CSV table of C-alpha atoms and ligand atoms in Angstrom, one decimal:
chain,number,residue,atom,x,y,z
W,211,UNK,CA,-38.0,-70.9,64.4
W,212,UNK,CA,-38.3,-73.7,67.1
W,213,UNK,CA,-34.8,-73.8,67.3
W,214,UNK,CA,-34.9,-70.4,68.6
W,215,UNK,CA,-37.2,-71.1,71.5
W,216,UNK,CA,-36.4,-72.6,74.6
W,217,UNK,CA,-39.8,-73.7,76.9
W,218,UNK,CA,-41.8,-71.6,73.9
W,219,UNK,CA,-38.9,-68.8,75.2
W,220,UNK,CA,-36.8,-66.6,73.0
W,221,UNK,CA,-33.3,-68.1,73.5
W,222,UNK,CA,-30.5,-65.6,73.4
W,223,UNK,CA,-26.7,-66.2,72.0
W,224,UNK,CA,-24.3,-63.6,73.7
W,225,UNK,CA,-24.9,-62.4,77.2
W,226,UNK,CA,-26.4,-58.9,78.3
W,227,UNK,CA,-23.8,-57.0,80.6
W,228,UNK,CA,-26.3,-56.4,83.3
W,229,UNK,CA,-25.7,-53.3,86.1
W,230,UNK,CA,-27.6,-53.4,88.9
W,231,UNK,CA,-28.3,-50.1,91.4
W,232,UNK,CA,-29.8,-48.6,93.9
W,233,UNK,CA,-32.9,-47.5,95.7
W,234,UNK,CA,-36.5,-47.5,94.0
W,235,UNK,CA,-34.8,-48.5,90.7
W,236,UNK,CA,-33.3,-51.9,92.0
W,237,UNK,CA,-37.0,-52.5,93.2
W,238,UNK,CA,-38.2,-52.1,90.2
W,239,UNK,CA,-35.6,-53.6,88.3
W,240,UNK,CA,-36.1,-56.6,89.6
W,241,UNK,CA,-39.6,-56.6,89.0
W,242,UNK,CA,-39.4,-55.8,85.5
W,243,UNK,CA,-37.1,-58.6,84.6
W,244,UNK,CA,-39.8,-61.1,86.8
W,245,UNK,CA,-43.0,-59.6,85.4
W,246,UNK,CA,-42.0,-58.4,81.6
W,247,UNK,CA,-38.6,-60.5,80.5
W,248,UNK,CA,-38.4,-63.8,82.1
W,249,UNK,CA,-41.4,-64.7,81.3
W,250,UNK,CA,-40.9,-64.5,77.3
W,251,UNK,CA,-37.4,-64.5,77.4
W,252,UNK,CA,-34.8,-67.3,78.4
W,253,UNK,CA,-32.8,-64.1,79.7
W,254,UNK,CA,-28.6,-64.4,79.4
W,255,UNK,CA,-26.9,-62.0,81.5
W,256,UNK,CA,-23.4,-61.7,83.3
W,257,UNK,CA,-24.2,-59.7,86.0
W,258,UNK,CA,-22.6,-56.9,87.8
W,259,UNK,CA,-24.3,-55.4,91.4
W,260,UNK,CA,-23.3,-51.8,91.1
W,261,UNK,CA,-25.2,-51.2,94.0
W,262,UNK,CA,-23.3,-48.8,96.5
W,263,UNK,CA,-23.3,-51.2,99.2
W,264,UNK,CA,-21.1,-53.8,96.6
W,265,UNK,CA,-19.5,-51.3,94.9
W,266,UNK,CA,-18.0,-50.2,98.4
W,267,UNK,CA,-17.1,-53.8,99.4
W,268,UNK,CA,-14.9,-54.2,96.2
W,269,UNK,CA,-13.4,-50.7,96.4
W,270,UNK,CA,-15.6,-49.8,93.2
W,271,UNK,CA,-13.6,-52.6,91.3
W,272,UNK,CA,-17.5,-53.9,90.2
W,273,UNK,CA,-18.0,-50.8,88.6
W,274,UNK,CA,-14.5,-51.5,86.5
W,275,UNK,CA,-15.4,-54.9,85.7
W,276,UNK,CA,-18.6,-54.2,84.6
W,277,UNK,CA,-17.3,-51.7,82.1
W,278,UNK,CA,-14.8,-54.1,80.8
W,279,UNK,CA,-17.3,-56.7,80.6
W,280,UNK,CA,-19.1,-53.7,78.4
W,281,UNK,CA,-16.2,-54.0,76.1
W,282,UNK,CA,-16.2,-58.0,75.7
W,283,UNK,CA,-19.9,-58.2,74.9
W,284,UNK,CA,-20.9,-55.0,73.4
W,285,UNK,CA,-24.2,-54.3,75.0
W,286,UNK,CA,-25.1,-53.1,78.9
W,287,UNK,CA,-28.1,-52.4,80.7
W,288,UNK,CA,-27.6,-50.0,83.9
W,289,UNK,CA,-30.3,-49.1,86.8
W,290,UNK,CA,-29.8,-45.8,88.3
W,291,UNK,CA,-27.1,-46.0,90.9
W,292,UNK,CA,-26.3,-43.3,94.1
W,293,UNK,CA,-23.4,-41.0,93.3
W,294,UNK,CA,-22.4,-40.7,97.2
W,295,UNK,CA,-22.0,-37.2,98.7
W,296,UNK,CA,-20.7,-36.5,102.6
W,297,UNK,CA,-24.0,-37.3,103.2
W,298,UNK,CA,-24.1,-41.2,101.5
W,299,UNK,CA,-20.8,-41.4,103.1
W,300,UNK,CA,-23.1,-41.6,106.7
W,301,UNK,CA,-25.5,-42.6,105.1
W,302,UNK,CA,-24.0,-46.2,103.9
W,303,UNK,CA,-20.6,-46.0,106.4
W,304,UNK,CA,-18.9,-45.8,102.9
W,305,UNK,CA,-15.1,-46.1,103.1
W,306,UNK,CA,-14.4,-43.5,100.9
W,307,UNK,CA,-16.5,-41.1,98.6
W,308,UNK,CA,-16.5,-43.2,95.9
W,309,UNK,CA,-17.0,-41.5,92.3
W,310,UNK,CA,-20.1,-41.3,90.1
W,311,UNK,CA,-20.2,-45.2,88.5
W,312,UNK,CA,-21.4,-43.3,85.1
W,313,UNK,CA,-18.7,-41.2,85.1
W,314,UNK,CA,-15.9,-44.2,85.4
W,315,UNK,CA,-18.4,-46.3,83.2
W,316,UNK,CA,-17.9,-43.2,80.5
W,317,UNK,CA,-14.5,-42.9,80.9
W,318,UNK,CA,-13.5,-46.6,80.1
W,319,UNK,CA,-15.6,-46.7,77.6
W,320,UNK,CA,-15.2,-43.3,76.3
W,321,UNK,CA,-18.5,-42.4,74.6
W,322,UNK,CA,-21.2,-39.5,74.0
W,323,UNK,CA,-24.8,-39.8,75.9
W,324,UNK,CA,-27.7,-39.6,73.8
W,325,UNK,CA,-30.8,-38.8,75.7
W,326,UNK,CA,-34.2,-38.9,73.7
W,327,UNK,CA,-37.9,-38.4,75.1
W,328,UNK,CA,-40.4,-41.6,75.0
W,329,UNK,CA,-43.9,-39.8,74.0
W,330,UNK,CA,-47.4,-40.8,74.5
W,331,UNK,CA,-50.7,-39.6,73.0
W,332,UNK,CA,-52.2,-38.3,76.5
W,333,UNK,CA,-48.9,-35.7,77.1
W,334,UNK,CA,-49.2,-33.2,74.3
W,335,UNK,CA,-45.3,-31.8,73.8
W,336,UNK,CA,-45.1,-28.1,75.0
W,337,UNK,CA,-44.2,-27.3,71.3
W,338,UNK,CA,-46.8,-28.0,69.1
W,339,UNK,CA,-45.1,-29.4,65.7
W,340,UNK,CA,-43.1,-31.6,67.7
W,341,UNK,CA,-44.7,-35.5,67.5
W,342,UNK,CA,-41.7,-37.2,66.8
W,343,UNK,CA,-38.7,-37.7,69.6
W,344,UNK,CA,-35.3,-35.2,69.6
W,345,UNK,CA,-32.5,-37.0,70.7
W,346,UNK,CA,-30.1,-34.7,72.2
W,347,UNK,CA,-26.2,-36.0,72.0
W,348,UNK,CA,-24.0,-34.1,74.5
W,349,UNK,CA,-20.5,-34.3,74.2
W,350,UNK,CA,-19.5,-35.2,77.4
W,351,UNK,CA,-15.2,-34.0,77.5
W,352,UNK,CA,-14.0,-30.2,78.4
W,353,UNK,CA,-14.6,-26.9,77.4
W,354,UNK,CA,-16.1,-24.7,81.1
W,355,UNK,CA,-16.9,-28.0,82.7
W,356,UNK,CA,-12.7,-28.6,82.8
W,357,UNK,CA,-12.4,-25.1,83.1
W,358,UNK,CA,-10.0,-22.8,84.8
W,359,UNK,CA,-11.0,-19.6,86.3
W,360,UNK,CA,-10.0,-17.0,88.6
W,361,UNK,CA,-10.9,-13.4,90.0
W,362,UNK,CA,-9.1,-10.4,88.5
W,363,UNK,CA,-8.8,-8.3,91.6
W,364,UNK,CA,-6.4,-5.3,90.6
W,365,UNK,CA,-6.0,-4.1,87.0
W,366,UNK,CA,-3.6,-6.0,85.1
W,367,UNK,CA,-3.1,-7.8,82.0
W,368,UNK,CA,-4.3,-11.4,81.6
W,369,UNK,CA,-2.3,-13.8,78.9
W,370,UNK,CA,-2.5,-17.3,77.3
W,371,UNK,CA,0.7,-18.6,77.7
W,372,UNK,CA,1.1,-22.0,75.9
W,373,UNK,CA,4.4,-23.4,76.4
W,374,UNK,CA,5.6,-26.5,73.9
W,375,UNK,CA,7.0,-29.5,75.6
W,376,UNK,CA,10.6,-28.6,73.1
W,377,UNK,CA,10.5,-25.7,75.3
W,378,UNK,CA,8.1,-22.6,73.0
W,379,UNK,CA,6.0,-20.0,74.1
W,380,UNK,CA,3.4,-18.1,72.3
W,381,UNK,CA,1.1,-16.0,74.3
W,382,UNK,CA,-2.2,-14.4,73.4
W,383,UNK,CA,-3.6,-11.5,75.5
W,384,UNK,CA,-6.9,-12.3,77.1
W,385,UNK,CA,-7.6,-8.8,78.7
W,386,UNK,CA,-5.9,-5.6,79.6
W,387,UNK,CA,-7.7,-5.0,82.8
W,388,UNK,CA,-7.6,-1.2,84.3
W,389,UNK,CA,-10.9,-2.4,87.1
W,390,UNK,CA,-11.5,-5.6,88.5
W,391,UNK,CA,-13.3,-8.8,86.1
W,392,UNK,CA,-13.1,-12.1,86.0
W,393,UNK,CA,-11.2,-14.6,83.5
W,394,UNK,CA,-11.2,-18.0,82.6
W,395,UNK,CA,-9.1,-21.0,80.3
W,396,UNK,CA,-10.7,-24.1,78.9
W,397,UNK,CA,-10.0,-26.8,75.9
W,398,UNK,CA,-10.9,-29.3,74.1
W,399,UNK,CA,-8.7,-32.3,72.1
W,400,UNK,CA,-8.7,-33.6,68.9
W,401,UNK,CA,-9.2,-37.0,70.1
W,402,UNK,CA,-12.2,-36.1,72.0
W,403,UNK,CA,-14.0,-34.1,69.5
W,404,UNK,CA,-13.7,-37.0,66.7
W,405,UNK,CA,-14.5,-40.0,69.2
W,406,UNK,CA,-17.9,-37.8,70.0
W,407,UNK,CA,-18.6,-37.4,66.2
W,408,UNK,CA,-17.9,-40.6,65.5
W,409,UNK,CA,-20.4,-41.6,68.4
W,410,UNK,CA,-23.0,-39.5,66.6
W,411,UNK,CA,-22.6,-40.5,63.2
W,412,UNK,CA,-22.6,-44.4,64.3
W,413,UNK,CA,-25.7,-43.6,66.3
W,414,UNK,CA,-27.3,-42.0,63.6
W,415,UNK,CA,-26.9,-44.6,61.3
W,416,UNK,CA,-27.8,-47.3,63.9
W,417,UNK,CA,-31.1,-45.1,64.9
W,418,UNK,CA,-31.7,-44.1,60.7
W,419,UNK,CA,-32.0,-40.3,61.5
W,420,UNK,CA,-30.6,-37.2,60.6
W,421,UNK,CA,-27.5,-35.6,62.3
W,422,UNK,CA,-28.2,-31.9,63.4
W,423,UNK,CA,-24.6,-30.3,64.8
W,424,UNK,CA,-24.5,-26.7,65.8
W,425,UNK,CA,-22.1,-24.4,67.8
W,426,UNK,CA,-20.7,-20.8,67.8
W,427,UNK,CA,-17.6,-20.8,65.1
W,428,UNK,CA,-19.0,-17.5,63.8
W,429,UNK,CA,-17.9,-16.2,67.2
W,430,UNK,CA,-14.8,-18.6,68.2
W,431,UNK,CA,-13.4,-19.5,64.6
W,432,UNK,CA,-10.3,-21.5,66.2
W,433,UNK,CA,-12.2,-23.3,69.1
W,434,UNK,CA,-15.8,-23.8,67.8
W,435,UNK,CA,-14.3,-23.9,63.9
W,436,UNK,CA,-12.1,-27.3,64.6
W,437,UNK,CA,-15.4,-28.4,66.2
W,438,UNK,CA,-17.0,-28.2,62.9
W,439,UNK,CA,-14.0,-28.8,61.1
W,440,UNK,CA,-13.4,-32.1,62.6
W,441,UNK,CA,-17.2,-33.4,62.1
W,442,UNK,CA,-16.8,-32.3,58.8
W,443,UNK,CA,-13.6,-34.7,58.0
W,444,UNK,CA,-14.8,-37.3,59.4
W,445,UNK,CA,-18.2,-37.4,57.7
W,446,UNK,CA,-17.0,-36.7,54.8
W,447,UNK,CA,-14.4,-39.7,54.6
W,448,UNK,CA,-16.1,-42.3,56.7
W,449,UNK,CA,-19.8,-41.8,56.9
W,450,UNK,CA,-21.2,-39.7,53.7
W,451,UNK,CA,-21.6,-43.0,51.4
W,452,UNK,CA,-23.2,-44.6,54.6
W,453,UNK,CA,-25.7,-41.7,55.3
W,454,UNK,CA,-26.5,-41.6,51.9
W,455,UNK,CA,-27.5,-45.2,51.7
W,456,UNK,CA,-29.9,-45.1,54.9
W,457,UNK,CA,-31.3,-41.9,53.6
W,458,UNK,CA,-30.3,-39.4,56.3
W,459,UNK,CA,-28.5,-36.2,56.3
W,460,UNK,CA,-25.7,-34.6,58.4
W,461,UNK,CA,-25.9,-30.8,58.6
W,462,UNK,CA,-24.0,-28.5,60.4
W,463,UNK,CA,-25.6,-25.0,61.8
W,464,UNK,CA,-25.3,-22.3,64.1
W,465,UNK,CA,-26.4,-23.4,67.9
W,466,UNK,CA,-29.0,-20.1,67.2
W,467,UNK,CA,-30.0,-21.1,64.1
W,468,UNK,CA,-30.8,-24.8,65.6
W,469,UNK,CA,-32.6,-23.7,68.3
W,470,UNK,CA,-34.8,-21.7,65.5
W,471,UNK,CA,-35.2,-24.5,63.5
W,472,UNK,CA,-35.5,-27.3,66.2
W,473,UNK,CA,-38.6,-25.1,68.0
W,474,UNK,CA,-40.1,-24.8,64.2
W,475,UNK,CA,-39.6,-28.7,63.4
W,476,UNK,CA,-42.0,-31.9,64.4
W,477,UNK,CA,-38.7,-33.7,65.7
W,478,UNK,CA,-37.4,-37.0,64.6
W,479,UNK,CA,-33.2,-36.2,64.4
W,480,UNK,CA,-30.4,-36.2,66.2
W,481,UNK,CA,-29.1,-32.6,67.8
W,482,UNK,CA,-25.4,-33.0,69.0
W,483,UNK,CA,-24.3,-30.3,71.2
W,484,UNK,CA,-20.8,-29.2,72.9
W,485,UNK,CA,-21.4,-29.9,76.6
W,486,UNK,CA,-22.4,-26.7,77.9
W,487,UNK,CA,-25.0,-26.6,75.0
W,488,UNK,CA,-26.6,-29.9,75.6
W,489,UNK,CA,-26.4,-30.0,79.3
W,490,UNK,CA,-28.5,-26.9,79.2
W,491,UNK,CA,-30.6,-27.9,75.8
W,492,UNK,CA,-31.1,-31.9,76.9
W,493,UNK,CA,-32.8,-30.4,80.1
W,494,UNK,CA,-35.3,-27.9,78.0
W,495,UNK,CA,-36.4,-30.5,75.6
W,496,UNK,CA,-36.8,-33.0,77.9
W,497,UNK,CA,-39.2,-30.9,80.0
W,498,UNK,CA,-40.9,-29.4,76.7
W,499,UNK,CA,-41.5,-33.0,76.2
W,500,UNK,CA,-43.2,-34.1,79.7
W,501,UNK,CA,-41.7,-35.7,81.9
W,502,UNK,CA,-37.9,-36.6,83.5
W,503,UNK,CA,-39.2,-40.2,84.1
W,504,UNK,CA,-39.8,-40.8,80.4
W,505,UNK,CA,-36.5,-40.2,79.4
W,506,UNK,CA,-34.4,-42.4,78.0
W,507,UNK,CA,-30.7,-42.7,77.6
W,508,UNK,CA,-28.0,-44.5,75.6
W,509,UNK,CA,-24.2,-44.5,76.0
W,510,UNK,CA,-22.4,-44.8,72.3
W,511,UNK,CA,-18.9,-45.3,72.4
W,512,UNK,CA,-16.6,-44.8,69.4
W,513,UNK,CA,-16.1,-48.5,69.3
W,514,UNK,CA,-19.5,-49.1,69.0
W,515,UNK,CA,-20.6,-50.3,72.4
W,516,UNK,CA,-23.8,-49.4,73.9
W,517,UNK,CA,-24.5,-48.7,77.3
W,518,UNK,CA,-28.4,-48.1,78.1
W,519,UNK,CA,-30.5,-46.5,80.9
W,520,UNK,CA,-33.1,-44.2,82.3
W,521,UNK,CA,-32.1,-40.5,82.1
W,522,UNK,CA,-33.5,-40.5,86.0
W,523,UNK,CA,-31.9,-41.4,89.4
W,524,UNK,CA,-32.6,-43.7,92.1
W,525,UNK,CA,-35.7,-41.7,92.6
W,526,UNK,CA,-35.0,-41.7,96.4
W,527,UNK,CA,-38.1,-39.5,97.9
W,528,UNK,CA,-39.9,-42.7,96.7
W,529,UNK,CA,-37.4,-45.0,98.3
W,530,UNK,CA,-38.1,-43.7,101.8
W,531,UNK,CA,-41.6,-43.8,101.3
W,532,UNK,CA,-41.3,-47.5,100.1
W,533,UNK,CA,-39.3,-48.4,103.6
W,534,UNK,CA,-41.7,-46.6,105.2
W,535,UNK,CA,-44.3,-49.4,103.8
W,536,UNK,CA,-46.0,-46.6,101.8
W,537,UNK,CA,-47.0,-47.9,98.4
W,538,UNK,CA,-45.3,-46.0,95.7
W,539,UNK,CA,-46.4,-45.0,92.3
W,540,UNK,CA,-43.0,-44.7,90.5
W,541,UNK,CA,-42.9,-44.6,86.7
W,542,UNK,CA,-40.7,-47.7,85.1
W,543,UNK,CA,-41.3,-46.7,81.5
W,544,UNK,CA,-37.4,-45.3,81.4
W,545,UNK,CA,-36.4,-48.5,83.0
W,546,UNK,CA,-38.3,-50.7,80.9
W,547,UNK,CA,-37.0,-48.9,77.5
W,548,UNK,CA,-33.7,-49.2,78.8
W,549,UNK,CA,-34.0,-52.8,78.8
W,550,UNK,CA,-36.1,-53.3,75.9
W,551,UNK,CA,-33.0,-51.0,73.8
W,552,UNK,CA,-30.5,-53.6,75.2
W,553,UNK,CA,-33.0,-56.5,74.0
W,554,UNK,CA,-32.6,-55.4,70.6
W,555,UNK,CA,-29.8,-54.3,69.9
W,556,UNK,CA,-28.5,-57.4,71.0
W,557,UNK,CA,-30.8,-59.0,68.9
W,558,UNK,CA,-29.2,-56.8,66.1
W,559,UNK,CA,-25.9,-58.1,66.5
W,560,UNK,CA,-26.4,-61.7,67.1
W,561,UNK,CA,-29.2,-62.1,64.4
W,562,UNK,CA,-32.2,-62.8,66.4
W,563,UNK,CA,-35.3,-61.4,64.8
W,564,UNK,CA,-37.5,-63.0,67.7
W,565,UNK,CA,-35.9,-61.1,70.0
W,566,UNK,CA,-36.3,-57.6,68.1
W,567,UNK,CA,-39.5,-58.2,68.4
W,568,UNK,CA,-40.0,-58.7,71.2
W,569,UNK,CA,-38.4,-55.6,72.2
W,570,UNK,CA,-40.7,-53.8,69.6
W,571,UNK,CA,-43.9,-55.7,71.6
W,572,UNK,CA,-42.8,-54.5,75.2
W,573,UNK,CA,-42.4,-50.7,73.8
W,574,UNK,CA,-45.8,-50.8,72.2
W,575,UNK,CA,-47.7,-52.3,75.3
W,576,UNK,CA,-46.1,-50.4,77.3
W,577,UNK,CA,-47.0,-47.2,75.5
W,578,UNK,CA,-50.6,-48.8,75.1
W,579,UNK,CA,-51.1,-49.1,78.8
W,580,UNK,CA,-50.5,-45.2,79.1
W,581,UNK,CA,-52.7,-44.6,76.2
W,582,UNK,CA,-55.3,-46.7,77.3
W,583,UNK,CA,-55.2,-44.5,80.4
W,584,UNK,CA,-53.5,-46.5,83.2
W,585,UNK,CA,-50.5,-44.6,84.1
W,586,UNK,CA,-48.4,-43.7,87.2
W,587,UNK,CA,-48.6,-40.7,89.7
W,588,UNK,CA,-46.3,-38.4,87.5
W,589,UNK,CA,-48.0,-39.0,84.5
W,590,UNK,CA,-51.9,-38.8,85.8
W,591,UNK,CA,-51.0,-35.4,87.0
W,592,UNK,CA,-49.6,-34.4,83.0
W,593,UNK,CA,-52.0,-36.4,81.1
W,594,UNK,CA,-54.6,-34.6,78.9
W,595,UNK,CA,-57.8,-37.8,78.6
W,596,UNK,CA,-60.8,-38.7,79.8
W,597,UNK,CA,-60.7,-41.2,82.6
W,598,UNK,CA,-57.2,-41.5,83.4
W,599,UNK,CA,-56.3,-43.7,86.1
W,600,UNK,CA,-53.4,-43.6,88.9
W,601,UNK,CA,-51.8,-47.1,89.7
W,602,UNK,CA,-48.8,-48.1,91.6
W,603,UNK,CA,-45.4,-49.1,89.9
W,604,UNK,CA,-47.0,-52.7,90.1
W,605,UNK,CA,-50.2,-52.6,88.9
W,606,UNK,CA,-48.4,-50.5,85.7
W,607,UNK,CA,-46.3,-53.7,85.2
W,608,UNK,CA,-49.0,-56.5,85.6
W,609,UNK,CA,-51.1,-54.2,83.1
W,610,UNK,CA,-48.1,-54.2,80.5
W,611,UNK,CA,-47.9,-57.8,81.0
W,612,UNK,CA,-51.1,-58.4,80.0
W,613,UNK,CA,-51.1,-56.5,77.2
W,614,UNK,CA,-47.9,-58.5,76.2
K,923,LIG,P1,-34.2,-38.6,90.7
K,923,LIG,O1,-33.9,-39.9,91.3
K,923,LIG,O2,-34.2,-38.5,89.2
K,923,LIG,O3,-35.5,-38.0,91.3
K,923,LIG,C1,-35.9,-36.7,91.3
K,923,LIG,C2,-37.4,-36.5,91.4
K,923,LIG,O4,-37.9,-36.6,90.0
K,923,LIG,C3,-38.1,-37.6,92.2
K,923,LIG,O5,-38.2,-37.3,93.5
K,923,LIG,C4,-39.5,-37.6,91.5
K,923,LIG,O6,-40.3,-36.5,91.8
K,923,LIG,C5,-39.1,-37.4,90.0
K,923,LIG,N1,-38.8,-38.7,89.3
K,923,LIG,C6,-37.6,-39.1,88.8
K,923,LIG,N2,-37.8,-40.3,88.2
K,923,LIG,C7,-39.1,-40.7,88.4
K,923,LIG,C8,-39.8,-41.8,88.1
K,923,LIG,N3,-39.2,-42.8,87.4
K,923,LIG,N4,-41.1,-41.9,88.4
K,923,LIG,C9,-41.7,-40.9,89.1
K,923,LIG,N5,-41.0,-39.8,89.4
K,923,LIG,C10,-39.7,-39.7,89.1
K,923,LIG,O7,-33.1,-37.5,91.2
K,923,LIG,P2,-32.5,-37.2,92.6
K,923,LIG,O8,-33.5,-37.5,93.7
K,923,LIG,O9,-31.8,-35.9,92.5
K,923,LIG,O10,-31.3,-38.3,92.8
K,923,LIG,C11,-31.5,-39.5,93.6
K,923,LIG,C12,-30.2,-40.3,93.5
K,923,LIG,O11,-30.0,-40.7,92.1
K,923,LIG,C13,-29.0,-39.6,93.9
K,923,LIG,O12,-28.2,-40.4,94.8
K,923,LIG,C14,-28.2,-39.4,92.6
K,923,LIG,O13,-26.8,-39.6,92.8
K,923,LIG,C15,-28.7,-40.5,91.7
K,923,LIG,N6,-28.7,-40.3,90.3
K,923,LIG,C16,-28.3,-41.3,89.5
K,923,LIG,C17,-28.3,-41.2,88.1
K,923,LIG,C18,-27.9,-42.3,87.3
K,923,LIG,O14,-27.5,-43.4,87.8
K,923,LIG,N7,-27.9,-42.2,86.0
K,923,LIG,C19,-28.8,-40.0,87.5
K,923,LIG,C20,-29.3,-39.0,88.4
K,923,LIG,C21,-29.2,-39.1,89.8
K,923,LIG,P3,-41.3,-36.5,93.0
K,923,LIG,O15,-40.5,-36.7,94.3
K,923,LIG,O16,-41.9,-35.1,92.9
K,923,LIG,O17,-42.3,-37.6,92.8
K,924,LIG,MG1,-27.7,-30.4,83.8
C-alpha cells in the first residue's frame, strides 16, 4: 500500500488526457482539481487548453491533439467548451467559426454519448418508481439529422434513385403527388450502427447493467429492421457469454413499448436510442429527473476509449455575472462526476484500487453535502427538505472537502 502513496497521496501510473474550456466551467474546473483532487491525489495529466481563445491560436489543432492523445491513453476528462456562432466570432475576434470541439472530439474517436442523471434524496424524480439512474445512449451518426429534404411544389412523382458505383439503378417511388407536400432522404451505414452497438454493449458491461434497445422496425422493416438486425449479430457473437457472466440482459423492443416500460420501471439500465429518439428522450428523462446541471456524460468509443463530462455548457449567464464581480452559485456536481468517472476508470485499467476509491469517496460526499442540505442555487429552488441552504459554487466545494 505505501508504495502507492506519494506525500500520503494516491500516486497514479498513466496520465489523464485533460481538456480544459471555457467560461464558468474553467472557473470551476480549476477549483475542483485545487480543492477536491490535488489534495488526495498526486494528479497525472497531459494537458490540452481547449479553451476558444487556444483553440483559435492553433487553428483548432488542440482540439485534434487532444483527441489523439484520447486514443494513446484511453481516458479524458473535458470541461464545457463554447461552440462559436457569428456572435463568438465578435465576441473573441475568432479567425474563423471554428466547429463544435465535441463534435471533432466524436468524430476522431468515433463513439456513442451516454448521458445518465446523478440523483439525490432531496429531488424526488417526476416518476415515482424511478430511484435508480437511466442512462440514455444516443446514437450519434445519420438518419433526419444528415437528412435531405425539399418542398414538393407542383404535383409530381417523387423517386429513390440509387445508382451503384458499376453503373445500376433501382428506384423506389416515394410519392405520386397530385397537390403540393413535402419529402425527404436519410441513411444510416453499417459501420455506424455496429460501432454504436458495440459502444453500448462495452458500456454495459463496463457499467454491469442491462441493455434496453428500441426503434420502429414494425413500421420501417428495411431501415429500423438492420438496426435490430445488426445489435442482434453482434450480441449474439461477441457479447452474450459476456453479459451472461456479469448478469445483465440485452433486450430489444419497440421505441413505444420502451417508453411504456421505462415510465413503469424504478430505472437502473441502459436505453440506447437512434438519434432522433434519444435526442428527444435524453432531454425528457433528464428533466423528469431534476436538473440539467446534474447530468452527467460519457463518450464510449468502439475501441474502448472513454471521454467524460458534464451534459451542461459553459453556463455563460453565470459567467457575465462572475465578470461582473457578482458571486455566483453554479452547481459543479456534473463537473466533479466527470472527473471522479475519469479517476476510476483509470484506476480500472492501471490496477489502482486506492484510486477507485477514492473516486467512490468524492461521489458519496459530494452527494452527502446535497443531502445534508447544502446545495447550490438550482438545486435549493428543486429540493423537497427541511432547512435547505443556498451556497455559492465555493462554499459547495470547501463543504465537499470536508466531508472528504
Ligand atoms: P448551459 O451552459 O448549459 O446553460 C444554460 C442554463 O442552464 C444556465 O444559464 C443555467 O440556468 C442552467 N445551468 C446549466 N448548467 C448549470 C450548472 N452547472 N449550475 C447551475 N445552472 C446551470 O447552456 P447555454 O447557456 O445554452 O450554452 C453556453 C455555452 O455552452 C455555449 O457557448 C455553448 O456552445 C456551450 N455548450 C457546450 C457544451 C459542451 O461543451 N458539452 C454543451 C452545451 C453547450 P440559469 O441561467 O437559469 O441559472
Ligand atoms: Mg436536443
Amino acid at each position: 500500500m505505501g508504495q502507492d502513496k506519494t506525500n500520503g497521496k494516491i500516486r497514479m501510473t498513466t496520465p489523464l488526457v485533460e481538456m480544459d474550456g471555457d467560461e464558468m466551467t474553467r472557473i470551476i474546473w480549476a477549483k475542483i482539481k485545487e480543492i477536491l483532487i490535488e489534495p488526495f491525489v498526486e494528479l497525472k495529466t497531459e494537458y490540452y487548453d481547449l479553451g476558444l481563445k487556444r483553440r483559435d491560436e492553433t487553428d483548432d489543432q488542440i482540439t485534434i491533439d487532444s483527441a489523439e492523445a484520447t486514443k494513446k491513453y484511453g481516458v479524458a476528462v473535458k470541461c464545457a467548451t463554447i461552440t462559436p456562432n457569428a456572435q463568438r466570432v465578435e465576441e473573441y475576434k475568432l479567425k474563423k467559426m471554428w466547429r463544435s470541439p465535441n463534435g471533432t472530439i466524436r468524430a476522431i474517436l468515433d463513439g456513442t454519448v451516454f448521458r445518465a442523471p446523478i440523483l439525490v434524496d432531496c429531488v424526488k424524480p417526476m416518476v415515482r418508481s424511478w430511484n435508480k439512474p437511466i442512462t440514455i445512449a444516443r446514437h450519434a451518426y445519420g438518419d433526419v439529422y444528415k437528412a435531405t429534404e425539399f418542398e414538393v411544389g407542383k404535383p409530381g412523382k417523387v423517386e429513390l434513385v440509387y445508382t451503384t458505383a458499376d453503373g445500376n439503378e433501382a428506384r423506389e417511388l416515394v410519392q405520386e403527388f397530385k397537390a403540393p407536400g413535402v419529402a425527404m432522404g436519410m441513411h444510416n451505414t453499417d459501420a455506424s450502427i455496429s460501432s454504436f452497438a458495440r459502444s453500448c454493449f462495452n458500456y454495459a458491461l463496463s457499467t454491469k447493467q442491462s441493455l434496453w434497445f428500441s426503434t420502429k422496425d414494425t413500421i420501417l422493416k428495411k431501415y429500423d429492421g438492420r438496426f435490430k438486425e445488426i445489435f442482434q449479430g453482434i450480441f449474439e457473437k461477441e457479447y452474450k457469454e459476456k453479459f451472461d457472466k456479469a448478469g445483465i440482459e440485452y433486450f430489444y423492443t419497440l421505441i413505444d413499448d420502451a417508453v411504456a416500460r421505462v415510465v413503469r420501471s424504478e430505472g437502473g439500465f441502459i436505453w440506447a436510442c437512434k438519434n432522433y429518439d434519444g435526442d428527444v428522450m435524453s432531454d425528457m428523462v433528464a428533466t423528469a429527473f431534476g436538473s440539467l446541471a446534474m447530468m452527467t456524460s460519457v463518450l464510449v468509443s468502439p475501441d474502448g476509449y472513454f471521454e467524460y463530462e458534464a451534459a451542461h455548457g459553459t453556463v455563460t449567464r453565470h459567467y457575465y455575472k462572475h465578470l461582473e464581480g457578482e458571486e455566483t452559485s453554479t452547481n459543479a456536481m456534473a463537473t466533479i462526476f466527470a472527473w471522479t468517472g475519469a479517476l476510476r476508470k483509470r484506476g480500472e485499467l492501471d490496477g489502482i484500487p486506492e484510486l477507485i476509491a477514492f473516486a467512490d469517496k468524492l461521489e458519496k460526499a459530494s452527494i452527502d453535502t446535497i443531502e445534508s442540505g447544502v446545495m447550490t442555487k438550482d438545486l435549493f429552488a428543486i429540493a423537497d427538505m427541511p432547512g435547505k441552504k443556498a451556497v455559492n459554487t465555493v462554499e459547495f466545494l470547501n463543504a465537499i472537502a470536508e466531508k472528504l
